[in-house]
């Protein structure tokens, strides 16, 4: 009996233990389920947050992409437009011309390029400032924006414009269009109580008549434009094969000129300046001559403009000055001459340190600075007064004299003249040609001489061609004389020989 109770007791204990274990397991499972549920909720919330972030990110990426695309579009447009005038720029013009020419060559069509360059645009900038200049450029661009033809208008830079036209059928139509374009550009521009007058030169060429490629077409239009400018501005010139021949000739001369500098073919010739009373040779002006191997002697007008364009001026000047200083040093030392004058071009003041170059050449050659006169032109001084003034003062401090050349051809004013370290005024040939029998001419020269005297500046008369002119100038008190009446420019050996001959004999031999 007791065994049965014991067994029963054991069974109850096991059952209770089992129950407790079940209770614990149930509690643990409930706890785990609660934890799982909480974690699941947390995960769900985190997931929702992540989705939101991903969505926002997606939106931002889309926005930024749109911004970048529009920025790229804007940059692409800007890179094809001229920022000042809104016309096509050179880049777009070149690309468009190349496309059109390719198409025209395939379709057997015709395209004409018109290049326009404003005449004396610098004057507008000088008179009205850059704002005025920009206003004029914008106004003209507005007139070119729509020329009523199939094509494209562009500003190529500065005051250069271009129009490509695809539907002109003949040379006659081209000429008419060029004339119309010129009239359109020439119409006065009025704004803010101001009136701007503009004139332009136009050159044009067409494909297939004058060229087979866009590069050739452009080059020929440029040649026509150059010709229009040379002929006197305000003109339209169409390309002709003659212009091509001239251009070839010019290109050959350019190549030869570069070689000439290396080969020492640019020589100084000397034109004496005499004392009109004593007949004594006072000094000489150095003038460049190109001793060409088969063309003979070429005067400066035939090669200096090319030298200026091809950046050869500095090389030519240094060669010329070095040689002249070496040639003349002994004549200065022995007192046969008092000075040597040499011409400087406006470009030399802008592009290099001309003062340093001259200083070095004087040192190298032992030529005394006090015997050197530098001739500069009136035009240059008046347009670059501040820059000129600085360089001229430096030259003056070295003991070099400054002469204002071709006086009477520009627009100098007395205030400007008195602010510069000038020792000489060289009266231009155009004034001297009037002194023998023109009362107005005489009065002008007398007035200039009085002004020069008041400023302490010496006057040299150049371009004297007759005895009457020389005599009138002596009577008027101007003694320094230069011109063909006395002597033409000559090479060194002839100058040396002539210095030994009395002036009377020289004049009789002219
Ligand atoms: Mg001169």
Coordinates of C-alpha atoms in Angstrom, one line a residue, residues 149-392:
X149 CA 18.5 84.6 -96.6
X150 CA 19.3 81.0 -96.0
X151 CA 22.6 81.1 -94.1
X152 CA 24.4 82.2 -90.9
X153 CA 25.7 85.4 -89.5
X154 CA 28.7 85.5 -87.1
X155 CA 31.1 87.7 -85.3
X156 CA 34.5 86.4 -85.8
X157 CA 36.1 88.6 -83.2
X158 CA 36.9 92.3 -82.7
X159 CA 35.1 94.3 -85.5
X160 CA 35.0 91.4 -87.9
X161 CA 31.7 89.9 -89.0
X162 CA 30.8 87.2 -91.5
X163 CA 27.7 86.1 -93.3
X164 CA 27.3 82.7 -95.1
X165 CA 24.6 82.7 -97.7
X166 CA 23.5 79.6 -99.6
X167 CA 20.9 80.9 -102.0
X168 CA 22.6 83.4 -104.2
X169 CA 22.5 82.1 -107.8
X170 CA 25.1 84.3 -109.6
X171 CA 27.9 86.8 -109.3
X172 CA 25.5 89.6 -110.0
X173 CA 23.3 88.6 -107.1
X174 CA 26.4 88.3 -104.9
X175 CA 27.4 91.8 -105.8
X176 CA 23.9 93.1 -105.1
X177 CA 23.8 91.4 -101.7
X178 CA 27.3 92.7 -100.8
X179 CA 26.1 96.3 -101.6
X180 CA 22.9 95.8 -99.6
X181 CA 25.0 94.5 -96.7
X182 CA 27.3 97.4 -96.8
X183 CA 24.4 99.9 -96.9
X184 CA 22.9 98.1 -93.9
X185 CA 26.1 98.4 -91.9
X186 CA 26.7 102.0 -92.9
X187 CA 23.3 103.3 -91.7
X188 CA 24.0 105.6 -88.8
X189 CA 23.3 104.3 -85.3
X190 CA 21.7 106.7 -82.8
X191 CA 21.4 106.2 -79.0
X192 CA 21.4 108.4 -75.9
X193 CA 21.6 111.6 -77.9
X194 CA 24.7 110.2 -79.7
X195 CA 25.1 109.3 -83.3
X196 CA 27.6 106.8 -84.4
X197 CA 28.7 106.7 -88.1
X198 CA 30.3 103.5 -89.2
X199 CA 31.8 102.4 -92.4
X200 CA 32.9 98.9 -93.4
X201 CA 34.8 97.0 -96.1
X202 CA 33.5 93.8 -97.5
X203 CA 35.2 90.9 -99.3
X204 CA 33.5 87.8 -100.6
X205 CA 34.1 84.6 -102.4
X206 CA 31.9 81.6 -103.4
X207 CA 32.2 77.9 -103.8
X208 CA 32.4 76.3 -106.3
X209 CA 33.4 79.4 -108.4
X210 CA 36.4 80.3 -106.4
X211 CA 37.2 77.4 -104.1
X212 CA 36.8 73.7 -103.6
X213 CA 37.0 73.6 -99.8
X214 CA 35.8 75.7 -96.9
X215 CA 39.4 76.6 -95.9
X216 CA 40.1 77.9 -99.5
X217 CA 36.8 79.7 -99.6
X218 CA 37.5 81.5 -96.4
X219 CA 41.1 82.4 -97.5
X220 CA 39.8 83.8 -100.7
X221 CA 37.1 85.9 -99.0
X222 CA 39.9 87.2 -96.7
X223 CA 42.0 88.1 -99.7
X224 CA 39.1 90.0 -101.2
X225 CA 38.5 91.8 -97.9
X226 CA 42.2 92.8 -97.7
X227 CA 41.9 94.2 -101.2
X228 CA 38.7 96.2 -100.3
X229 CA 40.5 97.7 -97.3
X230 CA 43.6 98.6 -99.4
X231 CA 41.5 100.2 -102.1
X232 CA 40.2 102.8 -99.7
X233 CA 37.6 101.3 -97.4
X234 CA 33.8 101.5 -97.6
X235 CA 34.0 99.1 -100.6
X236 CA 32.8 95.6 -101.6
X237 CA 35.3 93.4 -103.5
X238 CA 34.6 89.9 -104.8
X239 CA 37.4 87.4 -105.2
X240 CA 39.1 87.1 -108.6
X241 CA 42.0 84.8 -109.6
X242 CA 44.2 88.0 -109.9
X243 CA 43.9 88.4 -106.2
X244 CA 45.1 84.9 -105.8
X245 CA 48.2 85.6 -107.8
X246 CA 49.0 88.7 -105.8
X247 CA 48.5 86.6 -102.6
X248 CA 50.9 84.0 -103.8
X249 CA 53.4 86.7 -104.6
X250 CA 52.9 88.2 -101.1
X251 CA 53.3 84.8 -99.5
X252 CA 56.6 84.2 -101.4
X253 CA 57.8 87.6 -100.2
X254 CA 56.9 86.7 -96.6
X255 CA 59.0 83.5 -96.8
X256 CA 61.9 85.4 -98.4
X257 CA 61.7 88.2 -95.8
X258 CA 62.1 85.7 -92.9
X259 CA 65.2 84.4 -94.7
X260 CA 66.4 87.9 -95.4
X261 CA 66.6 88.6 -91.7
X262 CA 68.8 85.5 -91.2
X263 CA 70.9 86.3 -94.3
X264 CA 71.6 89.9 -93.3
X265 CA 69.9 91.3 -96.4
X266 CA 68.2 94.3 -94.7
X267 CA 70.7 97.1 -94.9
X268 CA 70.8 100.6 -93.5
X269 CA 70.8 103.4 -96.0
X270 CA 71.4 107.0 -94.9
X271 CA 69.7 110.2 -95.8
X272 CA 71.6 113.2 -94.6
X273 CA 70.2 116.2 -92.8
X274 CA 72.0 119.5 -93.7
X275 CA 72.4 122.9 -92.1
X276 CA 70.5 125.0 -94.7
X277 CA 72.7 128.0 -94.0
X278 CA 76.3 126.6 -93.7
X279 CA 75.6 123.6 -96.0
X280 CA 77.2 121.3 -93.4
X281 CA 76.0 117.7 -93.0
X282 CA 74.7 117.5 -89.5
X283 CA 73.5 114.0 -89.3
X284 CA 71.7 111.1 -91.0
X285 CA 68.4 109.3 -90.8
X286 CA 68.7 105.5 -91.0
X287 CA 66.3 104.0 -93.6
X288 CA 65.9 100.3 -94.2
X289 CA 66.5 98.8 -97.6
X290 CA 66.1 95.2 -98.5
X291 CA 68.9 94.1 -100.8
X292 CA 66.9 91.3 -102.4
X293 CA 69.0 88.6 -104.2
X294 CA 67.0 88.9 -107.5
X295 CA 64.4 91.6 -107.1
X296 CA 67.0 94.3 -106.4
X297 CA 66.6 97.0 -103.7
X298 CA 63.2 97.0 -102.1
X299 CA 62.0 100.1 -100.2
X300 CA 60.5 99.9 -96.7
X301 CA 56.9 100.2 -98.0
X302 CA 57.4 96.9 -99.9
X303 CA 58.4 94.9 -96.8
X304 CA 57.8 96.6 -93.5
X305 CA 54.0 96.0 -93.5
X306 CA 54.7 92.3 -94.0
X307 CA 57.4 92.4 -91.3
X308 CA 54.9 93.9 -88.9
X309 CA 52.4 91.2 -89.6
X310 CA 54.9 88.4 -89.4
X311 CA 56.5 89.7 -86.2
X312 CA 59.8 90.3 -87.9
X313 CA 60.1 94.0 -87.0
X314 CA 62.2 93.5 -83.8
X315 CA 64.7 91.3 -85.7
X316 CA 64.9 93.8 -88.6
X317 CA 65.2 96.8 -86.2
X318 CA 68.0 95.2 -84.2
X319 CA 69.9 94.2 -87.3
X320 CA 69.5 97.6 -88.8
X321 CA 70.3 99.6 -85.7
X322 CA 73.4 97.4 -84.8
X323 CA 74.8 97.8 -88.3
X324 CA 74.0 101.6 -88.4
X325 CA 75.6 102.2 -85.0
X326 CA 78.7 100.3 -86.1
X327 CA 78.8 102.2 -89.4
X328 CA 78.3 105.6 -87.9
X329 CA 80.3 105.4 -84.6
X330 CA 83.6 106.5 -86.2
X331 CA 81.9 109.4 -88.1
X332 CA 80.4 110.6 -84.8
X333 CA 83.7 110.2 -83.0
X334 CA 85.6 112.2 -85.6
X335 CA 83.0 114.9 -85.6
X336 CA 82.0 114.4 -89.2
X337 CA 78.4 113.9 -88.1
X338 CA 76.6 115.0 -84.9
X339 CA 73.8 112.5 -84.8
X340 CA 72.1 109.5 -86.3
X341 CA 68.3 109.2 -86.2
X342 CA 66.4 105.9 -86.5
X343 CA 62.6 105.3 -86.9
X344 CA 60.6 103.3 -84.4
X345 CA 57.2 101.8 -85.3
X346 CA 54.2 101.9 -82.9
X347 CA 54.2 98.1 -82.8
X348 CA 57.7 98.1 -81.3
X349 CA 56.6 100.1 -78.3
X350 CA 53.7 97.7 -77.7
X351 CA 55.3 94.3 -78.2
X352 CA 58.7 94.4 -76.6
X353 CA 60.9 96.3 -74.3
X354 CA 62.3 98.6 -76.9
X355 CA 64.2 100.7 -74.4
X356 CA 66.1 97.7 -73.1
X357 CA 66.9 96.7 -76.7
X358 CA 68.2 100.1 -77.7
X359 CA 70.3 100.3 -74.5
X360 CA 71.8 96.9 -75.1
X361 CA 72.7 97.8 -78.8
X362 CA 74.3 101.1 -77.8
X363 CA 76.4 99.3 -75.2
X364 CA 77.4 96.5 -77.6
X365 CA 78.4 98.9 -80.4
X366 CA 79.9 101.7 -78.3
X367 CA 77.7 104.2 -80.0
X368 CA 77.1 107.3 -77.8
X369 CA 73.4 107.7 -76.7
X370 CA 73.7 111.5 -76.9
X371 CA 74.3 111.2 -80.7
X372 CA 71.1 109.1 -81.2
X373 CA 67.7 110.4 -82.2
X374 CA 64.7 108.2 -82.1
X375 CA 61.9 109.1 -84.6
X376 CA 58.4 108.2 -83.7
X377 CA 55.2 109.1 -85.5
X378 CA 52.5 111.6 -84.4
X379 CA 49.7 109.1 -84.9
X380 CA 51.2 106.7 -82.5
X381 CA 51.8 109.2 -79.7
X382 CA 48.3 110.5 -79.9
X383 CA 46.7 107.0 -79.6
X384 CA 49.1 105.6 -77.0
X385 CA 50.1 108.6 -75.1
X386 CA 50.5 107.0 -71.6
X387 CA 52.5 104.1 -72.9
X388 CA 54.6 106.3 -75.3
X389 CA 55.3 108.8 -72.5
X390 CA 56.8 106.1 -70.2
X391 CA 59.1 104.6 -72.8
X392 CA 60.1 108.0 -74.2

